[in-house]
Tab-separated table of C-alpha atoms in Angstrom:
chain	number	residue	atom	x	y	z
A	140	UNK	CA	18.462	8.159	2.601
A	141	UNK	CA	17.804	11.624	3.960
A	142	UNK	CA	14.629	12.225	5.929
A	143	UNK	CA	11.801	9.939	6.904
A	144	UNK	CA	9.292	8.321	4.591
A	145	UNK	CA	5.978	6.485	4.703
A	146	UNK	CA	5.216	4.447	1.604
A	147	UNK	CA	1.559	3.480	1.239
A	148	UNK	CA	1.095	0.391	-0.932
A	149	UNK	CA	-2.391	0.562	-2.439
A	150	UNK	CA	-4.346	-2.002	-4.411
A	151	UNK	CA	-7.153	-4.518	-4.454
A	152	UNK	CA	-7.463	-7.700	-2.477
A	153	UNK	CA	-4.844	-10.224	-3.623
A	154	UNK	CA	-2.711	-7.820	-5.708
A	155	UNK	CA	0.424	-8.215	-3.565
A	156	UNK	CA	0.370	-5.352	-1.054
A	157	UNK	CA	1.648	-7.520	1.793
A	158	UNK	CA	4.129	-9.562	-0.228
A	159	UNK	CA	5.659	-6.621	-2.083
A	160	UNK	CA	5.475	-4.193	0.843
A	161	UNK	CA	7.223	-6.704	3.111
A	162	UNK	CA	9.950	-7.354	0.544
A	163	UNK	CA	10.526	-3.635	0.016
A	164	UNK	CA	10.764	-3.044	3.770
A	165	UNK	CA	13.511	-5.687	3.938
A	166	UNK	CA	15.413	-4.144	1.035
A	167	UNK	CA	15.204	-0.629	2.483
A	168	UNK	CA	15.854	-1.659	6.092
A	169	UNK	CA	12.458	-0.375	7.148
A	170	UNK	CA	9.276	-1.553	8.787
A	171	UNK	CA	6.249	-3.132	7.122
A	172	UNK	CA	2.771	-2.636	8.566
A	173	UNK	CA	-0.157	-4.676	7.261
A	174	UNK	CA	-3.227	-2.448	7.239
A	175	UNK	CA	-5.429	-5.483	7.942
A	176	UNK	CA	-3.870	-5.680	11.417
A	177	UNK	CA	-5.404	-2.296	12.296
A	178	UNK	CA	-9.003	-2.757	11.129
A	179	UNK	CA	-11.782	-2.196	13.626
A	180	UNK	CA	-13.149	-5.677	14.328
A	181	UNK	CA	-16.775	-6.239	13.467
A	182	UNK	CA	-17.340	-2.750	12.100
A	183	UNK	CA	-17.962	-1.752	8.483
A	184	UNK	CA	-15.175	0.235	6.818
A	185	UNK	CA	-17.102	3.509	6.839
A	186	UNK	CA	-17.411	3.331	10.637
A	187	UNK	CA	-13.818	2.400	11.322
A	188	UNK	CA	-11.826	4.126	8.571
A	189	UNK	CA	-10.644	7.093	10.643
A	190	UNK	CA	-9.889	4.872	13.647
A	191	UNK	CA	-7.900	2.538	11.395
A	192	UNK	CA	-5.966	5.450	9.857
A	193	UNK	CA	-5.177	6.820	13.314
A	194	UNK	CA	-3.927	3.414	14.472
A	195	UNK	CA	-1.728	3.051	11.380
A	196	UNK	CA	-0.407	6.574	11.900
A	197	UNK	CA	0.490	5.842	15.548
A	198	UNK	CA	2.259	2.582	14.625
A	199	UNK	CA	4.108	4.346	11.800
A	200	UNK	CA	5.260	7.168	14.084
A	201	UNK	CA	6.582	4.585	16.545
A	202	UNK	CA	8.398	2.686	13.767
A	203	UNK	CA	9.899	5.937	12.455
A	204	UNK	CA	11.631	6.395	15.816
A	205	UNK	CA	14.089	3.676	14.766
A	206	UNK	CA	13.615	3.198	11.014
A	207	UNK	CA	13.756	5.916	8.350
A	208	UNK	CA	11.072	4.303	6.198
A	209	UNK	CA	7.759	2.552	6.829
A	210	UNK	CA	5.759	0.603	4.253
A	211	UNK	CA	2.018	0.241	4.827
A	212	UNK	CA	-0.003	-2.268	2.800
A	213	UNK	CA	-3.587	-1.055	2.630
A	214	UNK	CA	-6.220	-0.142	0.059
A	215	UNK	CA	-6.048	3.666	0.052
A	216	UNK	CA	-9.181	5.727	-0.454
A	217	UNK	CA	-8.890	9.425	-1.292
A	218	UNK	CA	-9.840	10.420	2.261
A	219	UNK	CA	-7.143	8.064	3.627
A	220	UNK	CA	-4.545	9.609	1.302
A	221	UNK	CA	-5.465	13.116	2.402
A	222	UNK	CA	-5.343	12.106	6.073
A	223	UNK	CA	-1.939	10.388	5.842
A	224	UNK	CA	-0.420	13.079	3.634
A	225	UNK	CA	-1.535	15.846	5.990
A	226	UNK	CA	-0.581	14.069	9.199
A	227	UNK	CA	2.862	12.893	8.109
A	228	UNK	CA	3.889	15.970	6.174
A	229	UNK	CA	3.167	18.100	9.272
A	230	UNK	CA	5.806	15.936	10.980
A	231	UNK	CA	8.307	16.438	8.155
A	232	UNK	CA	7.775	12.903	6.843
A	233	UNK	CA	7.281	12.432	3.113
A	234	UNK	CA	4.409	10.199	2.000
A	235	UNK	CA	4.652	8.188	-1.220
A	236	UNK	CA	1.783	6.221	-2.750
A	237	UNK	CA	2.515	3.073	-4.736
A	238	UNK	CA	-0.424	1.715	-6.719
A	239	UNK	CA	-0.451	-2.004	-7.464
A	240	UNK	CA	-2.726	-3.217	-10.252
A	241	UNK	CA	-3.628	-6.559	-11.837
A	242	UNK	CA	-6.495	-7.871	-13.905
A	243	UNK	CA	-9.331	-9.704	-12.204
A	244	UNK	CA	-8.535	-12.772	-14.313
A	245	UNK	CA	-4.916	-12.921	-13.180
A	246	UNK	CA	-5.811	-12.275	-9.528
A	247	UNK	CA	-8.298	-15.138	-9.488
A	248	UNK	CA	-6.408	-17.578	-11.732
A	249	UNK	CA	-6.193	-21.106	-10.295
A	250	UNK	CA	-2.493	-21.280	-11.179
A	251	UNK	CA	-1.759	-18.686	-8.465
A	252	UNK	CA	-2.690	-21.257	-5.843
A	253	UNK	CA	-4.773	-18.804	-3.867
A	254	UNK	CA	-8.518	-19.131	-3.531
A	255	UNK	CA	-10.953	-16.370	-2.704
A	256	UNK	CA	-14.499	-16.522	-1.406
A	257	UNK	CA	-17.337	-15.228	-3.557
A	258	UNK	CA	-17.493	-12.174	-1.295
A	259	UNK	CA	-13.771	-11.497	-1.808
A	260	UNK	CA	-14.049	-11.996	-5.567
A	261	UNK	CA	-17.009	-9.611	-5.741
A	262	UNK	CA	-15.112	-7.044	-3.667
A	263	UNK	CA	-12.017	-7.454	-5.882
A	264	UNK	CA	-14.048	-6.699	-9.007
A	265	UNK	CA	-15.615	-3.700	-7.285
A	266	UNK	CA	-12.209	-2.398	-6.099
A	267	UNK	CA	-10.761	-2.682	-9.615
A	268	UNK	CA	-13.760	-0.763	-10.972
A	269	UNK	CA	-13.307	1.890	-8.241
A	270	UNK	CA	-9.670	2.428	-9.205
A	271	UNK	CA	-7.740	0.947	-6.298
A	272	UNK	CA	-4.094	0.742	-7.325
A	273	UNK	CA	-4.703	3.164	-10.218
A	274	UNK	CA	-5.149	6.400	-8.285
A	275	UNK	CA	-4.216	9.541	-10.215
A	276	UNK	CA	-2.380	10.821	-7.130
A	277	UNK	CA	-0.104	7.741	-6.928
A	278	UNK	CA	3.622	8.369	-7.309
A	279	UNK	CA	4.195	4.937	-8.869
A	280	UNK	CA	1.898	2.505	-10.705
A	281	UNK	CA	2.936	-1.128	-11.172
A	282	UNK	CA	1.117	-4.066	-12.736
A	283	UNK	CA	1.876	-7.067	-10.538
A	284	UNK	CA	0.642	-9.603	-13.075
A	285	UNK	CA	3.217	-8.906	-15.780
A	286	UNK	CA	6.380	-10.337	-14.211
A	287	UNK	CA	7.380	-12.541	-11.308
A	288	UNK	CA	7.580	-11.254	-7.754
A	289	UNK	CA	11.373	-10.812	-7.706
A	290	UNK	CA	11.403	-8.755	-10.894
A	291	UNK	CA	8.438	-6.693	-9.715
A	292	UNK	CA	10.183	-5.979	-6.395
A	293	UNK	CA	13.376	-5.061	-8.292
A	294	UNK	CA	11.449	-2.584	-10.460
A	295	UNK	CA	9.645	-1.091	-7.477
A	296	UNK	CA	12.873	-0.757	-5.527
A	297	UNK	CA	14.581	1.063	-8.411
A	298	UNK	CA	11.655	3.436	-8.885
A	299	UNK	CA	11.406	4.177	-5.170
A	300	UNK	CA	15.138	4.800	-4.868
A	301	UNK	CA	14.868	7.296	-7.733
A	302	UNK	CA	12.058	9.109	-5.917
A	303	UNK	CA	13.944	9.016	-2.616
A	304	UNK	CA	17.093	10.195	-4.402
A	305	UNK	CA	19.103	7.282	-3.062
A	306	UNK	CA	21.970	5.842	-5.086
A	307	UNK	CA	21.752	2.098	-5.833
C-alpha cells in the first residue's frame, strides 16, 4: 500500500460502522477509531461537531505515524466530509468515504439481538431519511443487511483494495 489513508465509515445508528470498521482495520493492519469516543460530553452535536472532528483528526494523525491506514466509524455530515477531506489531503493523506446502509426494519429486527431505545429508533429513521450511508460523495456504498458480516467485510475489503490499488 503506497501512501497514507483515512477511511471514514458512514452510516446510521446500528448499521455496523464499528463492527465493519474494526474488522477492516484488522485486515489492513491499520487502526480503528470509534467516533463515539470523541463526542463532546453533554453537548448537542451542532455545538461539538467541529471539536469532535478536530479530536478525530488529531487521533488519526497520531495513528498514521505508525500505521498507513486509519478507519473511523462515524456518521459523516457534509461539513464533516469537507473538513476531513481538506485537512487530510493537505497532509498528503487520501480520504475515502464508505457508506453503510440498511433498512430500518432490518436494523431494528428482534432477530439481530440488539435493542434500541425509542430515541435511538427515532434517530435511526431520521438518519436514513437524511441519507446517512447513502451520500453521493461516498466512494463505496454497501448494504449491510443483505449478507452476513464475514461476506460483507470480504466485499468491502476487495472494493477498498481496488481503490487503494493493492493486490490481493
